[in-house]
C-alpha atoms as one frame of an Amber mdcrd trajectory, in Angstrom:
protein
  11.518  22.404   3.606  14.343  24.919   3.151  16.800  22.179   2.154  14.628
  20.716  -0.590  13.780  24.185  -1.877  17.493  25.035  -2.153  18.202  21.800
  -4.025  15.320  22.377  -6.407  16.421  25.951  -7.081  20.202  25.518  -7.167
  20.584  21.845  -8.016  22.808  19.329  -6.262  25.946  21.212  -7.277  24.674
  24.349  -5.571  25.329  22.740  -2.176  27.599  19.770  -2.863  28.372  19.066
   0.799  24.734  18.723   1.834  23.832  15.173   0.820  27.113  13.563   1.973
  26.764  15.329   5.333  23.153  14.267   5.823  23.988  10.680   4.864  26.931
  10.689   7.276  24.836  12.020  10.161  21.953   9.647   9.511  24.353   6.706
   9.403  26.223   7.995  12.471  29.532   7.535  10.660  31.587   9.216  13.398
  29.745   7.403  16.194  28.897  10.594  18.074  25.580  11.683  16.518  22.668
  11.631  18.939  19.466   9.756  18.131  17.737  13.099  17.575  20.454  14.184
  15.136  20.218  10.918  13.208  16.435  11.165  12.996  16.613  14.811  11.939
  19.169  14.106   9.216  17.216  11.113   7.921  13.970  13.080   7.959  15.607
  15.794   5.850  17.007  13.155   3.490  13.595  11.569   3.082  12.082  14.913
   2.158  14.850  15.533  -0.371  14.348  12.072  -1.900  10.596  12.523  -2.063
  10.678  15.983  -3.627  13.784  15.770  -5.837  13.672  12.322  -7.428  14.504
  13.476 -10.953  17.194  15.896  -9.816  18.984  13.160  -7.875  18.914  10.845
 -10.886  20.520  13.321 -13.284  24.029  12.906 -14.620  26.488  15.379 -13.107
  29.899  15.110 -14.753  29.483  11.374 -15.288  28.029  10.586 -11.870  24.464
  10.343 -10.612  23.863  11.258  -6.942  21.291   8.488  -6.672  23.893   5.843
  -7.537  25.853   6.935  -4.467  22.838   7.401  -2.226  21.159   3.996  -2.667
  24.020   1.968  -1.091  24.240   4.486   1.751  20.490   4.369   2.353  20.637
   0.573   2.405  23.313   0.825   5.068  21.189   3.236   7.104  18.338   0.705
   7.179  20.537  -1.151   9.699  20.278   1.727  12.184  19.367   0.834  15.762
  16.702   3.584  15.642  13.362   2.325  14.242  12.310   5.680  12.806  15.615
   6.022  10.959  15.243   2.515   9.498  11.698   3.300   8.378  12.696   6.619
   6.814  15.672   5.092   5.014  13.518   2.383   3.432  10.806   4.929   2.619
  13.469   7.016   0.863  14.467   4.030  -1.280  10.795   3.416  -2.020  10.582
   6.926  -3.445  12.805   5.846  -6.334  11.636   2.277  -7.057   8.674   3.240
  -9.293  11.033   5.154 -11.594  12.962   1.988 -12.426  16.067   4.115 -12.847
  19.514   2.802 -13.665  20.615   3.203 -10.045  17.677   1.133  -8.806  18.197
  -1.532 -11.453  21.874  -1.828 -10.549  21.049  -2.300  -6.857  17.845  -4.323
  -7.196  19.323  -7.532  -5.750  20.768  -5.678  -2.756  17.473  -3.859  -2.213
  15.479  -7.095  -2.305  17.901  -8.824   0.059  17.639  -5.942   2.531  13.838
  -5.926   2.283  13.788  -9.615   3.209  16.078  -8.901   6.163  13.736  -6.160
   7.376  10.594  -8.246   6.839  10.364  -9.223  10.506  11.583  -5.935  11.958
   9.875  -5.252  15.315   8.800  -1.807  14.070   5.402  -1.670  12.369   6.538
   1.430  10.472   9.418  -0.527   8.958   7.174  -3.446   8.013   4.660  -1.084
   6.410   7.440   0.139   4.160   8.566  -3.440   3.511   5.084  -4.255   2.204
   5.114  -1.109   0.094   8.535  -2.027  -1.312   7.222  -5.429  -2.353   4.213
  -3.875  -4.084   6.453  -1.519  -6.035   8.915  -4.241  -6.966   6.060  -6.331
  -8.379   5.487  -3.543 -10.894   9.151  -2.807 -11.635  10.839  -6.224 -11.404
   8.249  -9.009 -11.195  10.867 -11.566 -12.232  12.677 -10.872  -8.952   9.553
 -11.429  -6.868   8.139 -14.512  -8.611  10.682 -17.035  -7.225   9.760 -16.019
  -3.665   5.966 -16.217  -4.020   5.533 -19.126  -1.604   7.264 -17.389   1.281
   5.681 -14.037   0.461   2.180 -15.514   0.621   2.725 -16.556   4.243   4.403
 -13.259   5.108   1.732 -11.035   3.581  -1.035 -13.046   5.247   0.694 -12.591
   8.607   0.949  -8.823   8.131  -2.625  -8.502   6.880  -3.894 -10.245  10.002
  -2.179  -7.691  12.256  -5.248  -6.310  14.019  -3.251  -3.760  16.010  -2.168
  -1.782  12.933  -4.848  -1.246  10.246  -2.390   0.624   8.013   0.036  -2.304
   8.052  -2.827  -4.666   7.213  -3.847  -2.416   4.316  -0.313  -2.157   2.938
  -0.130  -5.960   3.013  -3.515  -6.412   1.307  -2.433  -4.181  -1.556   0.193
  -6.779  -2.422  -2.622  -9.144  -3.503  -4.220  -6.456  -5.616  -0.948  -5.612
  -7.330   0.124  -9.226  -7.869  -3.343 -10.171  -9.086  -3.055  -7.578 -11.835
   0.447  -8.711 -12.842   0.329 -11.276 -15.641   3.834 -12.527 -14.856   3.303
 -13.382 -11.185  -0.433 -13.962 -10.844  -0.478 -17.558 -12.182   1.989 -18.560
  -9.451  -0.631 -17.741  -6.789  -2.965 -20.524  -7.949  -1.734 -23.153  -5.454
  -2.148 -20.691  -2.575  -5.726 -19.529  -3.154  -6.901 -21.740  -0.292  -4.773
 -19.600   2.027  -5.305 -16.197   0.458  -9.047 -16.070  -0.240 -10.184 -16.798
   3.356  -7.993 -13.953   4.595  -9.497 -11.585   2.033 -13.017 -12.652   3.022
 -12.279 -12.145   6.713 -10.912  -8.686   5.959 -14.107  -7.622   4.198 -16.130
  -7.404   7.427 -16.636  -3.879   8.755 -14.137  -2.916  11.437 -15.428  -2.409
  14.963 -15.232   1.387  14.785 -17.259   1.401  11.572 -19.859  -0.925  13.088
 -20.277   1.395  16.071 -20.582   4.392  13.762 -23.097   2.699  11.455 -25.216
   1.328  14.284 -25.305   4.767  15.856 -26.460   6.411  12.651 -30.155   7.152
  12.477 -32.044   8.672   9.587 -35.742   9.008  10.191 -36.910   8.518   6.616
 -38.668   5.171   6.951 -41.875   6.657   5.571 -40.172   8.066   2.464 -39.967
   6.136  -0.774 -36.468   4.927  -1.651 -34.734   6.592  -4.577 -33.041   4.569
  -7.316 -29.594   5.624  -6.091 -30.471   4.450  -2.574 -31.196   0.961  -3.844
 -28.302   0.592  -6.252 -25.811  -1.944  -4.828 -22.101  -1.167  -4.645 -19.769
  -4.026  -5.412 -15.991  -4.202  -5.406 -14.150  -3.192  -8.537 -10.459  -3.780
  -9.101  -8.314  -0.725  -8.706  -4.600  -0.132  -8.783  -2.911   0.069  -5.378
  -1.987   3.407  -3.905   1.779   3.738  -3.927   4.047   5.823  -1.750   4.830
   8.389  -4.399   4.417  12.119  -4.775   3.860  12.610  -1.079   0.622  10.660
  -0.867   1.788   8.870   2.276   3.597  10.065   5.349   7.014   8.796   6.422
   5.559   6.113   8.679   3.595   4.591   5.837   0.260   6.121   6.788  -2.060
   7.084   3.997  -2.731  10.751   3.429  -5.306  10.168   0.725  -7.593   7.340
  -0.263  -8.910   5.737  -3.412 -12.567   4.966  -3.813 -12.916   1.297  -4.633
 -16.306   1.747  -6.200 -15.542   4.344  -8.852 -14.620   7.971  -9.466 -16.723
  11.060  -9.784 -17.877  12.463 -13.096 -15.318  15.249 -12.773 -12.383  12.846
 -12.819 -12.487  12.133 -16.548  -8.767  12.752 -17.025  -7.734  10.348 -14.264
  -7.234   6.620 -14.683  -9.670   4.346 -12.889  -9.113   4.391  -9.143  -7.145
   7.665  -9.049  -8.234  10.883  -7.393  -6.867  14.369  -7.543  -4.562  15.510
  -4.740  -7.132  18.161  -3.848  -9.529  15.346  -2.991  -7.990  14.624   0.395
 -10.609  13.046   2.598 -11.375  14.336   6.036 -11.519  12.130   9.078 -15.294
  12.091   8.766 -15.315  10.590   5.289 -14.787   7.025   6.498 -17.043   5.553
   3.805 -14.957   7.223   1.083 -11.510   6.260   2.346  -9.548   3.457   0.766
  -9.327   0.841   3.497  -8.635  -2.817   4.190 -12.244  -3.835   3.521 -12.339
  -2.207   0.090  -8.857  -3.351  -0.874  -9.643  -6.954   0.069 -12.871  -6.884
  -1.946 -11.028  -5.449  -4.957  -8.326  -8.125  -4.670 -10.975 -10.844  -4.482
 -12.555  -9.372  -7.618  -9.217  -9.580  -9.439  -8.554 -13.144  -8.307 -12.059
 -14.223  -9.355 -11.482 -12.725 -12.802  -8.166 -14.567 -13.143  -8.858 -17.953
 -11.516 -12.662 -18.308 -11.722 -13.863 -21.666 -10.301 -11.030 -22.213  -7.771
 -11.898 -18.875  -6.148 -15.606 -19.724  -6.107 -14.869 -23.125  -4.551 -13.103
 -21.451  -1.620 -15.675 -18.669  -1.336 -18.839 -20.791  -1.407 -18.569 -22.242
   2.139 -18.034 -18.711   3.470 -21.176 -17.516   1.703 -23.226 -20.404   3.070
 -22.059 -19.678   6.616 -22.484 -15.913   6.520 -25.408 -14.949   4.279 -27.776
 -15.870   7.119 -25.425 -15.054   9.979 -27.013 -13.520  13.076 -24.531 -10.586
  12.975 -25.375  -8.099  10.231 -21.713  -7.141   9.509 -21.043 -10.760   8.562
 -24.112 -10.837   6.323 -23.077  -7.554   4.695 -19.547  -8.884   4.063 -21.032
 -11.973   2.404 -23.103  -9.782   0.086 -19.976  -7.768  -0.723 -18.164 -11.030
  -1.489 -20.913 -12.051  -3.911 -20.463  -8.779  -5.744 -16.677  -9.235  -5.816
 -16.765 -12.704  -7.374 -19.908 -12.275  -9.509 -18.275 -11.398 -12.824 -15.281
 -13.715 -12.568 -17.218 -16.711 -11.279 -20.407 -16.316 -13.263 -19.920 -19.651
 -15.056 -18.286 -21.494 -12.145
């Protein structure tokens, strides 16, 4: 946008009144700003936060703009307008992965506000709550660990939200992130009986995918299968996709995906699970998109590698019930589950 371009070119001091004015309008400080004005100001602020993270965290004559902005953004998350609340929290999320001094100084206030927003009626707000929790696991796991019990129930509730697949996916990524965190992961042991069944249930193809797959016909029954046609694809643990560098829109919707089952040969310089920004998937690439099914399988893989027999004990009844199920999506999900737990539970 024009505003972010001006800040990037001229710096914060080039237009010193801009950020205070946007924050004031978004927060409706004078009580006369319309809902449209508040949304417009907050949308501009979000874009500035997303595109100018380093600029806002620089020292200008002994003061960092971010140190002033974080408390104001926390205040704006109390707005009566759902979109403004979602944008304000998304703006804060832009800075959490940096672990900057301003974030560290406000971490307790941020966590308290996240807990207050956890049951917000807006799905967009709750998507950003789940994303905040994922990011805080990486930055400040010691702040998350004491709340594991309550978070398990909360994340399960959000993951089971069938009306919003993106919210369910954001929630599922919490398991993947926590499972890969050595500090918090052991605390999940007592809750595996709750978590694993939810992951297994989330590994069944969604209804839209079932319709698409059942409608797909490929008249090659007489042709001999190639090796690559027969090679099974099992879940592999990948890092969660975070709301950074513009990879997600302001409502928490994913703009790109990560392939759970590997990366292409041309991605040698990327860490496992990453893709280049140019690799944005089209709507037709449903098999390639990072989704709830893949994320749940990857999380189950991570849990199996960490907990071994306890995960297998919970998974075994599901396998017995579904490997011969009359519905093929349930059978397919059971096969996927076997692949997810195979390495971690080999000796269980």
